[in-house]
Amino acid sequence: MDMRIVLVQGDITAESVDAVVNAANSSLLGGGGVDGAIHRKGGPEILAACRDLRNSHYGKGLPTGRAVATTAGRLPARHVIHTVGPVWSPDEDRSELLASCYREALRVADELGDRTVAFPAVSTGVYGWPMEDGARIAVETVRAAATEVEEVRFVLFDAAAYAAFEAALAR
Ligand code: ADP
């Protein structure tokens, strides 16, 4: 079945979808940016679930490029899928790790039966990934993914990010 890709400019915590993807850090214990917004709006249930995951599976942290799901707490979603993007490096090509975030998040969504998934532009904030390149990798990876997900919504915080994704989609 064909996947629909939709672009939205705004705050990902307002999206009614099956799964909201979080650009987490490997500690899973919260941070700034989209991570901070998700925990603030979703409430303490998400952090409690992240703590449990840390204790049961990820004592050393969730590895970069991987994804794991929790409750969505008070967000209008069924799950939050936490993924850890790579920090941008001028010396090393970490594109495959960034692509892995999108692929793994969709794989987790498939496991949960989630059919609509909202993604932020992973790694393009504090982690410094250039927006045009981050958008290209996001769109190419999602398009190429073998998944049952029916709708991917890229939720972009500002007009520049939206424009970068629009350009990537047009290619
Ligand atoms: P990372 O550490 O992976 O770079 P950030 O959260 O710092 O994660 O940034 C990832 C992207 O998410 C950035 O483009 C940032 O502008 C955007 N962003 C920040 N807050 C939100 C939000 N509430 N909804 C959607 N996107 C957001």
Short mmCIF file of C-alpha atoms and ligand atoms in Angstrom, two decimals:
data_model
loop_
_atom_site.label_atom_id
_atom_site.label_comp_id
_atom_site.label_asym_id
_atom_site.label_seq_id
_atom_site.Cartn_x
_atom_site.Cartn_y
_atom_site.Cartn_z
CA MET A 1 0.00 0.00 0.00
CA ASP A 2 1.17 3.50 -0.79
CA MET A 3 2.33 5.68 2.05
CA ARG A 4 1.14 9.26 2.28
CA ILE A 5 3.71 11.87 3.30
CA VAL A 6 2.30 15.06 4.81
CA LEU A 7 4.13 18.22 5.90
CA VAL A 8 2.91 20.32 8.83
CA GLN A 9 4.46 23.43 10.31
CA GLY A 10 3.95 23.54 14.06
CA ASP A 11 4.38 21.80 17.39
CA ILE A 12 4.53 18.01 17.18
CA THR A 13 2.94 17.63 20.63
CA ALA A 14 -0.36 18.88 19.16
CA GLU A 15 -0.57 16.14 16.51
CA SER A 16 -3.28 13.49 16.80
CA VAL A 17 -1.55 10.41 15.42
CA ASP A 18 -0.91 6.84 16.48
CA ALA A 19 2.75 7.56 17.24
CA VAL A 20 4.76 10.70 17.88
CA VAL A 21 8.51 10.27 17.34
CA ASN A 22 10.79 11.94 19.86
CA ALA A 23 14.31 13.13 19.05
CA ALA A 24 15.56 11.85 22.39
CA ASN A 25 19.04 11.55 23.78
CA SER A 26 20.54 8.24 24.72
CA SER A 27 19.83 8.66 28.45
CA LEU A 28 16.08 8.61 27.71
CA LEU A 29 15.72 10.89 30.71
CA GLY A 30 14.61 13.98 28.86
CA GLY A 31 16.31 17.00 27.39
CA GLY A 32 15.57 20.21 25.56
CA GLY A 33 13.98 20.89 22.19
CA VAL A 34 11.32 18.50 21.03
CA ASP A 35 12.19 16.07 23.84
CA GLY A 36 11.45 18.72 26.49
CA ALA A 37 8.19 19.67 24.78
CA ILE A 38 7.00 16.04 24.62
CA HIS A 39 7.69 15.40 28.32
CA ARG A 40 6.16 18.71 29.38
CA LYS A 41 2.96 18.21 27.47
CA GLY A 42 2.77 14.41 27.83
CA GLY A 43 3.28 14.45 31.58
CA PRO A 44 5.29 12.27 34.01
CA GLU A 45 3.98 8.93 32.74
CA ILE A 46 6.34 9.11 29.75
CA LEU A 47 9.42 9.75 31.89
CA ALA A 48 8.42 6.93 34.25
CA ALA A 49 8.19 4.56 31.27
CA CYS A 50 11.58 5.77 30.02
CA ARG A 51 13.11 5.11 33.46
CA ASP A 52 11.70 1.59 33.42
CA LEU A 53 13.19 0.99 29.97
CA ARG A 54 16.55 2.25 31.16
CA ASN A 55 16.48 -0.08 34.13
CA SER A 56 15.29 -3.11 32.19
CA HIS A 57 17.11 -2.80 28.84
CA TYR A 58 19.20 0.30 28.33
CA GLY A 59 21.38 0.79 31.37
CA LYS A 60 24.09 2.13 29.07
CA GLY A 61 21.59 4.25 27.18
CA LEU A 62 19.67 3.72 23.95
CA PRO A 63 22.25 3.46 21.14
CA THR A 64 22.27 6.09 18.40
CA GLY A 65 20.07 5.09 15.47
CA ARG A 66 17.77 2.88 17.54
CA ALA A 67 14.15 3.45 18.57
CA VAL A 68 11.92 2.33 21.41
CA ALA A 69 8.28 3.04 22.31
CA THR A 70 6.52 4.17 25.47
CA THR A 71 3.08 5.39 26.39
CA ALA A 72 2.22 8.83 25.03
CA GLY A 73 0.87 9.96 28.42
CA ARG A 74 -1.46 12.91 27.92
CA LEU A 75 -0.48 13.51 24.29
CA PRO A 76 -3.23 12.85 21.72
CA ALA A 77 -1.38 9.75 20.52
CA ARG A 78 -1.06 6.08 21.44
CA HIS A 79 2.72 5.94 21.69
CA VAL A 80 5.85 8.01 21.77
CA ILE A 81 8.66 6.38 19.82
CA HIS A 82 11.99 7.63 21.15
CA THR A 83 14.92 7.61 18.78
CA VAL A 84 18.45 8.89 19.27
CA GLY A 85 19.82 10.86 16.36
CA PRO A 86 23.55 11.25 15.66
CA VAL A 87 25.32 14.48 16.53
CA TRP A 88 26.39 16.19 13.28
CA SER A 89 30.08 15.77 12.51
CA PRO A 90 32.01 17.68 9.86
CA ASP A 91 34.67 14.92 9.83
CA GLU A 92 32.62 11.75 9.74
CA ASP A 93 29.63 10.74 7.62
CA ARG A 94 26.92 9.71 10.09
CA SER A 95 24.09 9.73 7.53
CA GLU A 96 23.46 6.03 7.90
CA LEU A 97 22.77 6.51 11.62
CA LEU A 98 20.31 9.29 10.88
CA ALA A 99 18.56 7.14 8.26
CA SER A 100 18.45 4.33 10.81
CA CYS A 101 16.43 6.54 13.20
CA TYR A 102 13.63 6.87 10.65
CA ARG A 103 13.75 3.20 9.62
CA GLU A 104 13.82 1.92 13.20
CA ALA A 105 10.99 4.22 14.29
CA LEU A 106 8.84 2.88 11.43
CA ARG A 107 9.79 -0.69 12.35
CA VAL A 108 8.68 -0.08 15.95
CA ALA A 109 5.45 1.52 14.67
CA ASP A 110 4.81 -1.61 12.60
CA GLU A 111 5.35 -3.81 15.65
CA LEU A 112 2.74 -1.78 17.53
CA GLY A 113 0.30 -1.59 14.64
CA ASP A 114 0.59 2.19 14.49
CA ARG A 115 -0.46 3.47 11.06
CA THR A 116 0.01 7.24 11.40
CA VAL A 117 3.38 8.52 12.59
CA ALA A 118 4.56 12.09 13.21
CA PHE A 119 8.29 12.79 12.95
CA PRO A 120 10.29 15.87 13.92
CA ALA A 121 13.42 16.74 11.94
CA VAL A 122 15.69 14.45 13.96
CA SER A 123 19.19 15.79 14.79
CA THR A 124 18.58 19.21 13.22
CA GLY A 125 18.36 21.12 16.50
CA VAL A 126 20.88 20.85 19.33
CA TYR A 127 22.63 18.01 17.43
CA GLY A 128 23.50 20.43 14.64
CA TRP A 129 22.60 18.52 11.47
CA PRO A 130 22.17 20.90 8.48
CA MET A 131 18.43 21.16 7.76
CA GLU A 132 18.59 20.59 3.97
CA ASP A 133 20.58 17.41 4.38
CA GLY A 134 18.49 16.22 7.33
CA ALA A 135 15.35 16.75 5.27
CA ARG A 136 16.79 14.84 2.29
CA ILE A 137 17.74 11.85 4.45
CA ALA A 138 14.36 11.87 6.22
CA VAL A 139 12.34 11.90 2.99
CA GLU A 140 14.52 9.39 1.12
CA THR A 141 14.55 6.95 4.02
CA VAL A 142 10.83 7.09 4.69
CA ARG A 143 10.04 6.70 0.99
CA ALA A 144 12.26 3.64 0.71
CA ALA A 145 11.02 1.98 3.91
CA ALA A 146 9.14 -1.32 3.80
CA THR A 147 6.39 -0.52 6.31
CA GLU A 148 2.69 -0.85 6.99
CA VAL A 149 2.56 2.78 8.13
CA GLU A 150 -0.01 4.60 5.99
CA GLU A 151 0.78 8.20 6.84
CA VAL A 152 4.03 9.88 7.82
CA ARG A 153 3.65 13.45 9.00
CA PHE A 154 6.81 15.52 9.17
CA VAL A 155 6.09 18.22 11.75
CA LEU A 156 8.46 21.12 11.24
CA PHE A 157 8.89 23.77 13.85
CA ASP A 158 9.60 26.76 11.61
CA ALA A 159 9.20 28.00 8.05
CA ALA A 160 12.80 27.24 7.08
CA ALA A 161 12.46 23.61 8.13
CA TYR A 162 9.14 23.35 6.30
CA ALA A 163 10.72 24.75 3.13
CA ALA A 164 13.61 22.30 3.34
CA PHE A 165 11.23 19.34 3.59
CA GLU A 166 9.08 20.72 0.78
CA ALA A 167 12.15 20.89 -1.44
CA ALA A 168 13.21 17.36 -0.46
CA LEU A 169 9.73 16.03 -1.23
CA ALA A 170 9.75 17.69 -4.65
CA ARG A 171 12.92 15.82 -5.67
P1 ADP B 1 18.21 17.00 18.25
O1 ADP B 1 18.94 16.92 19.57
O2 ADP B 1 17.95 15.64 17.66
O3 ADP B 1 18.85 17.96 17.31
P2 ADP B 1 16.13 18.96 18.92
O4 ADP B 1 14.90 18.73 19.71
O5 ADP B 1 17.13 19.90 19.46
O6 ADP B 1 16.73 17.49 18.65
O7 ADP B 1 15.73 19.46 17.47
C1 ADP B 1 15.18 18.64 16.46
C2 ADP B 1 14.24 19.50 15.60
O8 ADP B 1 12.99 19.62 16.27
C3 ADP B 1 14.73 20.92 15.35
O9 ADP B 1 14.53 21.21 13.97
C4 ADP B 1 13.83 21.77 16.24
O10 ADP B 1 13.61 23.07 15.70
C5 ADP B 1 12.56 20.97 16.22
N1 ADP B 1 11.62 21.17 17.34
C6 ADP B 1 11.85 21.68 18.58
N2 ADP B 1 10.71 21.65 19.30
C7 ADP B 1 9.73 21.11 18.50
C8 ADP B 1 8.34 20.84 18.65
N3 ADP B 1 7.69 21.10 19.79
N4 ADP B 1 7.67 20.30 17.60
C9 ADP B 1 8.32 20.01 16.44
N5 ADP B 1 9.63 20.24 16.24
C10 ADP B 1 10.33 20.79 17.25
#
